[in-house]
Coordinates of C-alpha atoms in Angstrom, one line a residue:
M1 CA 0.1 0.1 0.0
A2 CA 1.2 3.6 -0.8
N3 CA 2.5 5.7 2.0
T4 CA -0.5 8.2 2.2
N5 CA 1.5 10.5 4.7
L6 CA 4.5 10.6 2.2
F7 CA 2.5 11.5 -0.9
Q8 CA 0.4 13.9 1.3
S9 CA 3.7 15.7 2.3
V10 CA 4.9 15.8 -1.2
K11 CA 1.5 17.4 -2.3
Q12 CA 1.8 20.1 0.4
K13 CA 5.4 21.0 -0.6
L14 CA 4.3 21.5 -4.2
F15 CA 2.0 24.5 -3.2
N16 CA 4.4 25.9 -0.4
A17 CA 5.3 29.4 -1.2
D18 CA 8.9 29.6 -2.7
T19 CA 9.6 33.2 -2.7
R20 CA 8.6 36.8 -1.4
N21 CA 7.1 39.3 -3.5
E22 CA 8.3 42.9 -4.0
A23 CA 6.3 43.9 -0.8
G24 CA 7.7 40.9 1.1
G25 CA 4.8 39.0 1.2
L26 CA 4.6 35.0 0.7
A27 CA 4.4 34.3 -3.2
Y28 CA 5.1 31.8 -6.0
T29 CA 7.7 32.3 -8.7
L30 CA 6.3 32.0 -12.1
S31 CA 8.1 30.0 -14.6
P32 CA 10.8 31.7 -16.9
K33 CA 8.3 31.7 -19.8
Q34 CA 5.3 33.0 -17.6
Q35 CA 7.6 35.7 -16.4
L36 CA 8.6 36.9 -19.9
A37 CA 5.1 36.8 -20.8
Q38 CA 4.1 39.0 -17.6
L39 CA 6.8 41.5 -18.2
A40 CA 5.9 41.7 -22.0
A41 CA 2.3 42.2 -21.5
T42 CA 2.5 44.7 -18.6
G43 CA 5.9 46.3 -18.7
C44 CA 6.3 49.7 -20.1
L45 CA 10.0 50.2 -19.0
N46 CA 9.2 52.7 -16.4
S47 CA 9.4 52.7 -12.6
T48 CA 6.4 51.4 -10.7
F49 CA 5.4 51.2 -7.0
Y50 CA 7.6 48.5 -6.3
A51 CA 10.2 48.1 -9.0
T52 CA 12.5 50.4 -11.3
A53 CA 12.6 50.5 -15.0
E54 CA 16.2 49.1 -14.7
N55 CA 15.0 46.1 -12.8
Q56 CA 12.4 45.4 -15.3
L57 CA 15.2 45.6 -18.1
D58 CA 17.4 43.5 -16.4
Q59 CA 14.8 41.0 -15.7
V60 CA 13.9 40.6 -19.4
L61 CA 17.3 40.5 -20.7
T62 CA 18.2 37.8 -18.2
L63 CA 15.1 35.9 -19.1
A64 CA 15.6 36.1 -22.7
N65 CA 18.9 34.8 -22.4
G66 CA 17.7 31.5 -21.1
L67 CA 14.8 31.0 -23.4
D68 CA 14.6 29.9 -27.0
A69 CA 14.5 32.5 -29.7
E70 CA 11.1 31.2 -31.2
F71 CA 9.3 31.8 -27.8
I72 CA 10.8 35.3 -27.6
A73 CA 9.6 36.1 -31.1
K74 CA 6.0 34.7 -30.2
T75 CA 6.0 36.8 -27.2
A76 CA 7.0 39.9 -29.0
I77 CA 4.1 39.4 -31.3
Y78 CA 1.7 38.6 -28.5
A79 CA 2.7 41.8 -26.6
R80 CA 2.2 44.0 -29.7
E81 CA -0.8 42.5 -31.4
H82 CA -2.9 41.5 -28.1
G83 CA -1.3 43.8 -25.4
H84 CA -0.9 46.7 -27.7
M85 CA 2.5 47.3 -26.2
K86 CA 5.2 49.5 -27.6
D87 CA 8.6 49.4 -25.7
M88 CA 8.7 45.7 -24.6
P89 CA 7.9 44.4 -28.2
A90 CA 10.7 46.7 -29.6
L91 CA 13.2 45.4 -26.7
L92 CA 12.4 41.8 -27.6
M93 CA 13.1 42.4 -31.3
A94 CA 16.4 44.0 -30.3
V95 CA 17.1 40.9 -28.1
L96 CA 16.5 38.7 -31.2
A97 CA 18.7 41.0 -33.3
Q98 CA 21.7 39.8 -31.3
K99 CA 20.3 36.3 -30.6
D100 CA 18.7 34.8 -33.7
V101 CA 18.5 37.4 -36.8
A102 CA 16.6 34.8 -38.9
M103 CA 13.9 34.6 -36.1
L104 CA 13.8 38.4 -36.0
A105 CA 13.2 38.5 -39.8
R106 CA 10.2 36.1 -39.3
V107 CA 8.6 38.6 -36.9
F108 CA 9.9 42.0 -37.8
D109 CA 6.8 43.0 -40.1
R110 CA 4.2 42.0 -37.4
V111 CA 6.0 43.9 -34.6
A112 CA 7.3 46.8 -36.2
D113 CA 3.9 47.2 -37.7
N114 CA 4.3 51.2 -37.8
G115 CA 6.9 54.0 -37.8
K116 CA 6.7 54.6 -33.9
M117 CA 7.7 50.9 -33.5
L118 CA 10.5 50.9 -36.1
R119 CA 12.0 54.1 -34.4
N120 CA 11.6 52.3 -31.0
F121 CA 13.6 49.3 -32.5
A122 CA 16.3 51.7 -33.7
Q123 CA 16.5 53.4 -30.5
I124 CA 16.8 50.4 -28.2
V125 CA 19.5 48.8 -30.6
R126 CA 21.6 52.1 -30.9
S127 CA 21.3 52.5 -27.1
G128 CA 23.3 49.0 -26.5
A129 CA 20.8 48.1 -24.0
A130 CA 20.2 44.7 -25.5
G131 CA 24.0 44.1 -25.9
R132 CA 25.2 45.7 -29.2
K133 CA 25.0 49.2 -30.5
S134 CA 25.1 48.5 -34.2
F135 CA 22.4 47.1 -36.4
G136 CA 24.3 44.5 -38.3
S137 CA 23.5 43.8 -42.0
R138 CA 20.2 41.6 -41.5
P139 CA 18.5 44.1 -39.1
K140 CA 19.6 47.1 -41.1
K141 CA 18.2 45.4 -44.2
L142 CA 14.8 44.8 -42.6
I143 CA 14.6 48.7 -41.6
Q144 CA 15.5 49.5 -45.3
Q145 CA 12.8 47.2 -46.5
W146 CA 10.3 48.9 -44.1
L147 CA 11.4 52.2 -45.5
L148 CA 11.1 51.1 -49.1
S149 CA 7.8 49.7 -48.9
A150 CA 5.9 52.2 -46.5
S151 CA 3.3 54.1 -48.3
E152 CA 3.6 58.0 -48.2
R153 CA 1.1 58.2 -45.3
Q154 CA 2.9 55.8 -43.3
L155 CA 6.3 57.5 -43.7
L156 CA 4.5 61.0 -42.9
N157 CA 3.3 59.3 -39.7
A158 CA 6.6 57.8 -39.0
A159 CA 8.3 61.3 -39.3
V160 CA 6.5 62.3 -36.3
G161 CA 8.8 62.0 -33.0
N162 CA 12.3 62.1 -32.1
N163 CA 15.0 60.1 -30.3
P164 CA 15.6 58.8 -32.9
S165 CA 13.6 61.0 -35.8
L166 CA 12.8 59.0 -38.8
A167 CA 15.3 61.1 -40.4
D168 CA 17.8 59.9 -38.1
V169 CA 17.0 56.3 -39.0
V170 CA 17.2 56.9 -42.8
K171 CA 20.7 58.5 -42.2
M172 CA 21.6 55.2 -40.3
V173 CA 20.5 52.6 -42.7
H174 CA 20.8 54.8 -46.2
P175 CA 17.9 53.1 -48.1
K176 CA 18.3 53.2 -51.7
P177 CA 14.9 53.8 -53.4
R178 CA 13.9 52.8 -56.8
E179 CA 11.0 55.2 -57.2
A180 CA 11.6 59.0 -57.8
W181 CA 9.0 60.1 -55.4
R182 CA 10.6 58.1 -52.6
A183 CA 14.1 59.3 -53.3
A184 CA 12.8 62.9 -53.4
W185 CA 10.7 62.3 -50.1
F186 CA 14.0 60.9 -48.3
A187 CA 15.9 63.7 -49.5
W188 CA 13.3 66.3 -48.3
L189 CA 13.0 64.5 -44.9
I190 CA 16.8 64.6 -44.2
G191 CA 17.1 68.2 -45.6
K192 CA 19.0 67.6 -48.7
P193 CA 18.2 69.1 -52.2
Y194 CA 15.2 67.3 -53.6
D195 CA 13.0 67.5 -56.9
A196 CA 10.0 69.3 -55.8
D197 CA 7.7 67.9 -58.6
A198 CA 8.8 64.4 -57.7
L199 CA 7.4 64.6 -54.2
P200 CA 4.2 62.7 -53.4
P201 CA 1.0 64.4 -53.4
I202 CA 0.5 64.9 -49.4
T203 CA 3.9 66.0 -49.1
Q204 CA 3.7 68.6 -52.1
A205 CA 0.2 69.8 -50.6
F206 CA 1.9 70.5 -47.3
E207 CA 4.8 72.4 -48.9
R208 CA 2.4 74.5 -50.8
Y209 CA 0.4 75.2 -47.7
K210 CA 3.3 76.3 -45.8
K211 CA 4.2 78.8 -48.6
T212 CA 0.6 80.1 -49.3
R213 CA -1.4 79.4 -46.0
S214 CA -4.3 79.2 -48.3
G215 CA -6.7 76.5 -49.6
C216 CA -7.5 73.1 -47.8
L217 CA -5.4 71.9 -45.0
P218 CA -3.2 69.1 -46.1
D219 CA -4.1 65.7 -44.8
V220 CA -0.7 65.3 -42.9
P221 CA -0.3 64.4 -39.2
F222 CA -1.4 67.5 -37.3
Q223 CA 1.8 67.6 -35.3
M224 CA 3.4 68.8 -38.7
L225 CA 0.9 72.0 -38.8
T226 CA 1.1 73.1 -35.1
A227 CA 4.0 75.3 -35.8
L228 CA 2.2 77.3 -38.5
E229 CA 0.1 79.4 -36.0
L230 CA -3.4 78.2 -37.2
D231 CA -6.6 79.8 -36.9
S232 CA -9.8 77.9 -35.3
A233 CA -11.0 77.0 -38.8
A234 CA -7.7 75.1 -39.4
W235 CA -8.0 73.4 -36.1
A236 CA -11.4 72.4 -36.9
Q237 CA -10.2 70.7 -40.1
I238 CA -7.4 69.0 -38.2
A239 CA -10.2 67.4 -36.1
K240 CA -12.1 66.3 -39.1
N241 CA -9.0 64.7 -40.8
G242 CA -7.3 63.3 -37.7
S243 CA -7.2 59.7 -36.8
W244 CA -9.3 58.3 -34.0
Q245 CA -6.3 58.3 -31.7
Q246 CA -5.1 61.8 -32.5
V247 CA -8.9 63.1 -31.9
R248 CA -9.0 61.1 -28.5
Q249 CA -5.7 62.6 -27.5
N250 CA -6.4 66.2 -28.4
L251 CA -10.1 67.1 -27.3
N252 CA -8.7 69.6 -24.8
T253 CA -6.3 71.2 -27.5
F254 CA -9.1 71.4 -29.8
A255 CA -11.3 73.0 -27.3
R256 CA -8.4 75.5 -26.5
H257 CA -8.1 76.5 -30.2
G258 CA -11.8 77.3 -30.3
V259 CA -13.0 74.4 -32.4
F260 CA -16.2 73.8 -30.0
D261 CA -16.9 77.4 -29.5
K262 CA -17.7 79.2 -32.9
D263 CA -21.1 80.2 -33.9
K264 CA -23.8 77.8 -33.0
H265 CA -24.3 76.0 -36.4
N266 CA -20.6 75.4 -36.9
K267 CA -20.0 74.6 -33.1
D268 CA -22.8 71.9 -33.5
R269 CA -21.4 70.7 -36.7
H270 CA -17.8 70.1 -35.2
I271 CA -19.2 68.4 -32.1
R272 CA -21.2 66.1 -34.0
S273 CA -18.2 65.2 -36.3
V274 CA -15.8 64.5 -33.5
A275 CA -18.5 62.7 -31.5
A276 CA -19.2 60.6 -34.6
K277 CA -15.6 59.6 -35.1
L278 CA -15.0 58.8 -31.4
R279 CA -18.0 56.2 -31.4
D280 CA -17.1 54.7 -34.9
P281 CA -16.8 51.0 -34.3
A282 CA -14.4 50.6 -37.3
A283 CA -12.3 53.5 -36.2
I284 CA -12.0 52.1 -32.7
A285 CA -10.9 48.7 -34.0
R286 CA -8.4 50.3 -36.4
A287 CA -6.9 52.3 -33.5
R288 CA -6.4 49.1 -31.3
A289 CA -8.3 51.0 -28.7
M290 CA -7.5 50.1 -25.1
P291 CA -10.3 50.7 -22.6
Y292 CA -8.1 52.3 -20.2
Q293 CA -7.0 54.9 -22.7
L294 CA -10.8 56.1 -23.0
L295 CA -10.8 56.2 -19.3
T296 CA -8.0 58.4 -19.3
T297 CA -9.4 60.8 -22.0
W298 CA -12.7 60.9 -19.9
Q299 CA -10.8 61.5 -16.7
A300 CA -8.7 64.4 -18.5
A301 CA -11.6 66.0 -20.4
G302 CA -11.8 69.8 -19.3
D303 CA -15.1 71.8 -18.9
A304 CA -14.9 72.8 -22.4
I305 CA -15.7 69.4 -23.7
S306 CA -19.4 69.2 -24.3
G307 CA -21.9 66.6 -22.9
T308 CA -22.1 65.2 -26.6
I309 CA -18.4 64.3 -26.8
R310 CA -18.6 62.9 -23.2
D311 CA -21.5 60.6 -24.3
A312 CA -19.4 59.5 -27.3
L313 CA -16.5 58.6 -25.0
Q314 CA -18.9 56.4 -23.1
D315 CA -20.3 54.8 -26.3
A316 CA -16.8 54.2 -27.4
M317 CA -16.1 52.6 -24.1
E318 CA -18.9 50.2 -24.5
I319 CA -17.7 49.2 -27.9
A320 CA -13.9 48.8 -26.7
V321 CA -15.0 46.2 -24.2
Q322 CA -17.6 44.4 -26.1
N323 CA -15.7 41.3 -26.3
V324 CA -16.4 40.9 -22.4
P325 CA -17.9 37.4 -22.2
Q326 CA -20.9 36.1 -20.7
L327 CA -19.6 34.1 -17.8
P328 CA -21.7 31.3 -16.3
G329 CA -22.7 30.7 -12.7
N330 CA -21.8 32.9 -9.6
I331 CA -19.0 35.4 -10.4
V332 CA -17.3 37.6 -8.1
V333 CA -14.9 40.4 -9.3
C334 CA -12.3 41.8 -6.5
P335 CA -10.5 44.8 -7.5
D336 CA -7.6 45.6 -5.2
V337 CA -8.0 49.2 -3.9
S338 CA -4.9 49.4 -1.6
G339 CA -2.4 52.2 -1.2
S340 CA 0.1 50.7 -4.1
M341 CA -2.8 50.8 -6.6
Q342 CA -2.7 54.7 -6.5
S343 CA 0.5 54.4 -8.6
P344 CA 0.4 55.3 -12.4
V345 CA -0.6 52.0 -14.5
T346 CA 2.3 52.6 -16.9
G347 CA 4.9 53.7 -14.1
Y348 CA 6.5 57.0 -13.5
R349 CA 7.9 58.9 -16.5
A350 CA 9.5 62.2 -16.2
G351 CA 7.1 64.8 -17.5
A352 CA 4.9 62.3 -19.2
T353 CA 3.5 60.2 -16.3
S354 CA -0.1 58.8 -17.0
K355 CA -3.1 60.2 -14.9
T356 CA -4.7 56.7 -15.1
R357 CA -3.9 54.7 -11.9
C358 CA -3.7 51.0 -11.4
I359 CA -6.8 51.3 -9.2
D360 CA -8.5 52.9 -12.1
V361 CA -7.7 50.0 -14.5
A362 CA -8.8 47.5 -11.8
A363 CA -12.0 49.4 -11.5
L364 CA -12.6 49.5 -15.1
I365 CA -12.0 45.7 -15.6
S366 CA -14.5 45.2 -12.7
A367 CA -17.3 47.3 -14.2
A368 CA -16.8 46.0 -17.7
V369 CA -17.3 42.5 -16.1
L370 CA -20.3 43.7 -14.1
R371 CA -21.9 45.6 -17.2
H372 CA -21.9 42.2 -19.3
N373 CA -22.6 40.1 -16.4
P374 CA -25.2 41.8 -14.3
Q375 CA -25.3 38.9 -11.8
A376 CA -21.8 39.4 -10.7
R377 CA -20.7 40.5 -7.4
V378 CA -17.9 43.1 -6.9
I379 CA -16.0 43.0 -3.8
P380 CA -13.2 45.7 -3.4
F381 CA -10.5 45.1 -1.0
E382 CA -7.5 46.3 0.7
M383 CA -6.4 44.8 3.9
V384 CA -10.1 44.0 4.4
T385 CA -13.2 44.0 2.0
V386 CA -15.0 47.3 1.4
N387 CA -18.6 47.6 0.9
V388 CA -19.8 49.4 -2.1
R389 CA -23.1 49.3 -4.3
L390 CA -22.9 49.4 -8.0
N391 CA -25.8 49.1 -10.5
P392 CA -25.0 46.9 -13.4
R393 CA -27.2 49.1 -15.7
D394 CA -24.9 52.2 -15.0
S395 CA -22.3 52.8 -17.6
I396 CA -18.9 51.3 -17.4
M397 CA -17.3 55.0 -16.8
T398 CA -19.7 55.6 -13.9
N399 CA -19.1 52.3 -12.1
A400 CA -15.3 52.6 -12.7
E401 CA -15.3 56.1 -11.3
K402 CA -17.3 54.9 -8.0
L403 CA -14.8 52.0 -7.4
A404 CA -11.6 54.1 -8.1
D405 CA -12.9 56.6 -5.6
I406 CA -12.2 53.9 -2.9
G407 CA -8.5 53.6 -1.8
G408 CA -5.7 53.2 0.6
G409 CA -4.5 50.7 3.1
G410 CA -2.3 47.7 2.8
T411 CA -2.8 44.8 0.4
A412 CA -4.3 41.3 1.5
C413 CA -5.5 39.4 -1.6
S414 CA -7.0 36.8 0.6
A415 CA -9.5 39.1 2.2
P416 CA -12.4 38.7 -0.3
L417 CA -11.8 34.9 -0.2
R418 CA -12.0 34.9 3.5
L419 CA -15.2 36.9 3.4
L420 CA -16.8 34.3 0.7
N421 CA -15.6 31.4 3.2
R422 CA -17.3 33.0 6.2
E423 CA -20.5 33.5 4.0
K424 CA -20.0 29.9 2.8
A425 CA -21.0 31.4 -0.4
R426 CA -21.4 29.4 -3.6
V427 CA -18.8 30.5 -6.3
D428 CA -18.0 29.4 -9.8
M429 CA -15.5 31.8 -10.7
V430 CA -13.7 34.5 -8.8
I431 CA -11.7 37.4 -10.5
I432 CA -8.9 39.1 -8.4
V433 CA -7.6 42.4 -10.3
S434 CA -4.5 43.7 -8.3
D435 CA -0.7 44.3 -8.5
N436 CA -0.5 41.0 -6.5
E437 CA 1.8 42.6 -4.2
S438 CA 0.0 41.0 -1.2
W439 CA 1.7 41.4 2.0
A440 CA -0.9 41.9 5.0
D441 CA -2.4 38.4 4.8
Q442 CA -3.0 36.4 7.8
H443 CA -0.3 33.6 8.1
H444 CA -1.0 30.2 6.8
G445 CA 2.3 28.3 7.4
H446 CA 4.4 27.9 4.1
K447 CA 1.2 28.5 1.9
S448 CA 0.2 32.1 0.6
A449 CA -2.8 33.1 2.5
L450 CA -4.7 33.5 -0.7
L451 CA -4.1 30.0 -1.9
A452 CA -5.0 28.6 1.5
E453 CA -8.3 30.5 1.4
W454 CA -8.8 29.2 -2.1
D455 CA -8.3 25.7 -1.3
T456 CA -10.9 26.0 1.7
L457 CA -13.3 27.6 -0.9
K458 CA -12.6 24.7 -3.3
Q459 CA -13.8 22.0 -0.8
R460 CA -17.2 23.9 -0.8
C461 CA -17.1 24.7 -4.5
P462 CA -14.9 21.9 -6.1
Q463 CA -15.6 23.4 -9.7
A464 CA -14.7 26.9 -9.0
K465 CA -12.0 28.6 -10.9
L466 CA -9.8 31.5 -9.8
V467 CA -8.3 34.3 -12.0
C468 CA -5.6 36.5 -11.0
I469 CA -5.1 39.5 -13.4
D470 CA -2.0 41.3 -12.6
I471 CA -1.6 44.8 -14.0
Q472 CA 1.8 45.5 -12.9
P473 CA 5.2 43.9 -14.2
Y474 CA 6.2 41.8 -11.3
V475 CA 6.9 38.1 -11.8
T476 CA 5.6 36.4 -8.8
T477 CA 2.0 35.6 -7.9
P478 CA 0.1 34.7 -4.6
A479 CA -1.7 31.9 -6.3
K480 CA 0.4 29.3 -8.2
N481 CA -0.7 28.4 -11.7
R482 CA -2.7 25.2 -11.8
A483 CA -5.8 23.5 -13.6
D484 CA -8.2 25.8 -11.5
I485 CA -6.0 28.9 -11.3
L486 CA -5.1 31.3 -14.2
N487 CA -2.5 34.1 -13.9
I488 CA -2.9 36.7 -16.4
G489 CA -0.7 39.8 -17.0
G490 CA -1.8 43.0 -18.6
F491 CA -4.7 45.2 -19.2
S492 CA -5.8 45.3 -22.7
D493 CA -9.3 44.2 -23.8
H494 CA -7.6 40.9 -24.5
V495 CA -7.9 40.0 -21.0
F496 CA -11.7 39.7 -21.4
S497 CA -11.2 37.0 -24.2
L498 CA -8.8 35.1 -22.0
L499 CA -11.5 35.0 -19.3
G500 CA -13.9 33.6 -21.8
D501 CA -11.6 31.0 -22.9
F502 CA -10.8 30.0 -19.3
A503 CA -14.4 29.7 -18.4
A504 CA -15.0 27.5 -21.2
Q505 CA -11.9 25.2 -20.6
N506 CA -10.9 22.8 -17.9
S507 CA -7.4 24.0 -17.3
G508 CA -5.5 27.2 -16.5
D509 CA -2.2 25.7 -16.1
D510 CA 0.1 27.3 -18.4
H511 CA -2.9 28.9 -20.4
W512 CA -1.3 32.0 -21.1
V513 CA 2.0 30.6 -22.2
R514 CA -0.1 28.1 -24.4
N515 CA -1.7 31.2 -26.2
I516 CA 1.7 32.4 -27.0
E517 CA 3.2 29.3 -28.1
A518 CA 0.0 28.9 -30.5
I519 CA 1.0 31.8 -32.5
E520 CA 2.2 30.9 -35.9
L521 CA 5.5 32.5 -37.3
L522 CA 6.1 33.2 -41.0
R523 CA 8.3 30.5 -42.7
E524 CA 12.1 31.3 -42.6
A525 CA 13.2 32.8 -45.9
A526 CA 15.1 30.4 -48.1

C-alpha cells in the first residue's frame, strides 16, 4: 500500500510558497516563460510602485538569455498584437537582433507594424541596452525594407517624433529607393536638395500650404501643422481629418483653439463630427483602442468638452469592451483598492506620467465584467473588504469612477476569499484584479494566504475557478498556476477574451503561455 503520509507531504510541498514578492509577502515564482509573458504584457520600462525601470530591463534580458528565440519572437508578437505594447515588443526584437537574426526576420513586419515601433527598435538597438549598438547587416536590411515599402502616409506618420527621428533612422541605414517619389521624399526628410515635382501628393500639398497658407489644409499628421499658427477653422479641419487616436488625445487642445466655441451652427457641426468619429466601431478597431485609454481621456476632459462628446466617449468604451464574455454561474470580481494601486499604471515617466492609476484599471475591468454579467458580485479589498453598491445598468465609466474613489491601506489578496468562506458562498469563478503585491494577509504556514483560502473555498465549490489579473510587471503571484487557477498579466481588452476561454475550458495551468506558443510564425526565408 502506498505511504499516504509521504504523498500528502509531497503534495503540500508542491504548494508551499517559494519566494517573497516585492512587498515582502509570501508568493510563488512564475516559470521563466510565464515571467517573460508577464513582463511583456504589462511592462512599460518605467518605474512602478515596487520596481524600477532598470529592474524590469534586467529581468527581461536575463530571462531572454535563457529562453529559446522562437518563444521570444512569439512573445513579442503577443505583446504587440494583443497587449498593444510599444516598448517591450521593440526590446524583444532588439534581443532577437543579437540572439537570432533569422527569427527576427520572421516577426519583424508584425511587430514593427508602424513607424513608431520602427523608431523604438532603432532606439533600443543603438542604445546598446540589448547588448550591441550596431544594427548588423540583417536588421539594417529589415529596416531598409520597411522604409522602401511604406506608403507616403505611413512615412509621414513615422516622421512624427524624435530620439531617434525618422530622418535619423534614414541616415543610419541609407535606403536606396527605386521610385523617384521616394528618393525625393527621403531627401526632403533629411534636409538635402530634392526635386519638388517628384514629391508625392500629400507632401507637395503640405509644402504648398506652408508657402501660401491658403486652400485646404493638407492631410498630414497634425503635429506637422501645429508650428504654423493655425486659426480655429484650420484646427476644426484637423479634428475632421485626424485619426481616431489623434482626436481622442487632443480634445482639450481642440477646445483651447476654439473648435467647439464658434457660432452655433458650426459649433454643433464640429461637435457632432468629433463625436461620430469617437464612437465609430471601425475606427475604434483600427486604433486598437485600449479601454484604459478611453478612461484616461474621460478623466482628462476639461469643462469645455461638451456632453455630446462625453457621451461619445462612453459609447466608445462600451464598444472597446464588447468582447467581455457572458460568464456562467456565480461570478465574483475583486478589485484591489490598496495604497500601491494609486500608482500610475504605466509607471513613472519624467514629464509624461499617466493620470490613469492601477486602481482605475482594476475598477474599469471590474465594471466591464459587471456590465456584461449583471449577476456578478463586486468585492473591493485592501487589508479588508470594502462595501460598495454598484448598479449593473450604469455605464462602465460611472461604475469605474465609483470604484476608483475607494483607496488606501495595505494589500491582502486573501480578504475577499476569506469573506466568501465566512459566508459559505457558492462561487463558480473569482476574478482578482491587483498588482499582486499582497503582504498583509493572515499567515497560513508555508502556503500563501490567498491559496489557503482558495483551497478552503474549493472544498465547498470543487468546480470553482480563480483568475488573478496582474496589471503591473512583477514576476511572482500569490496563487500558483494550476488547472483551476489562471494568472494573466496586462490590461488590454484581450484580458476579457482570456476570461472567456478559461471559463469554457478545464485547465488554466500555463494557459497564457499556451496562447503565446500557439502563435504561428512566417516560414524562414530560403
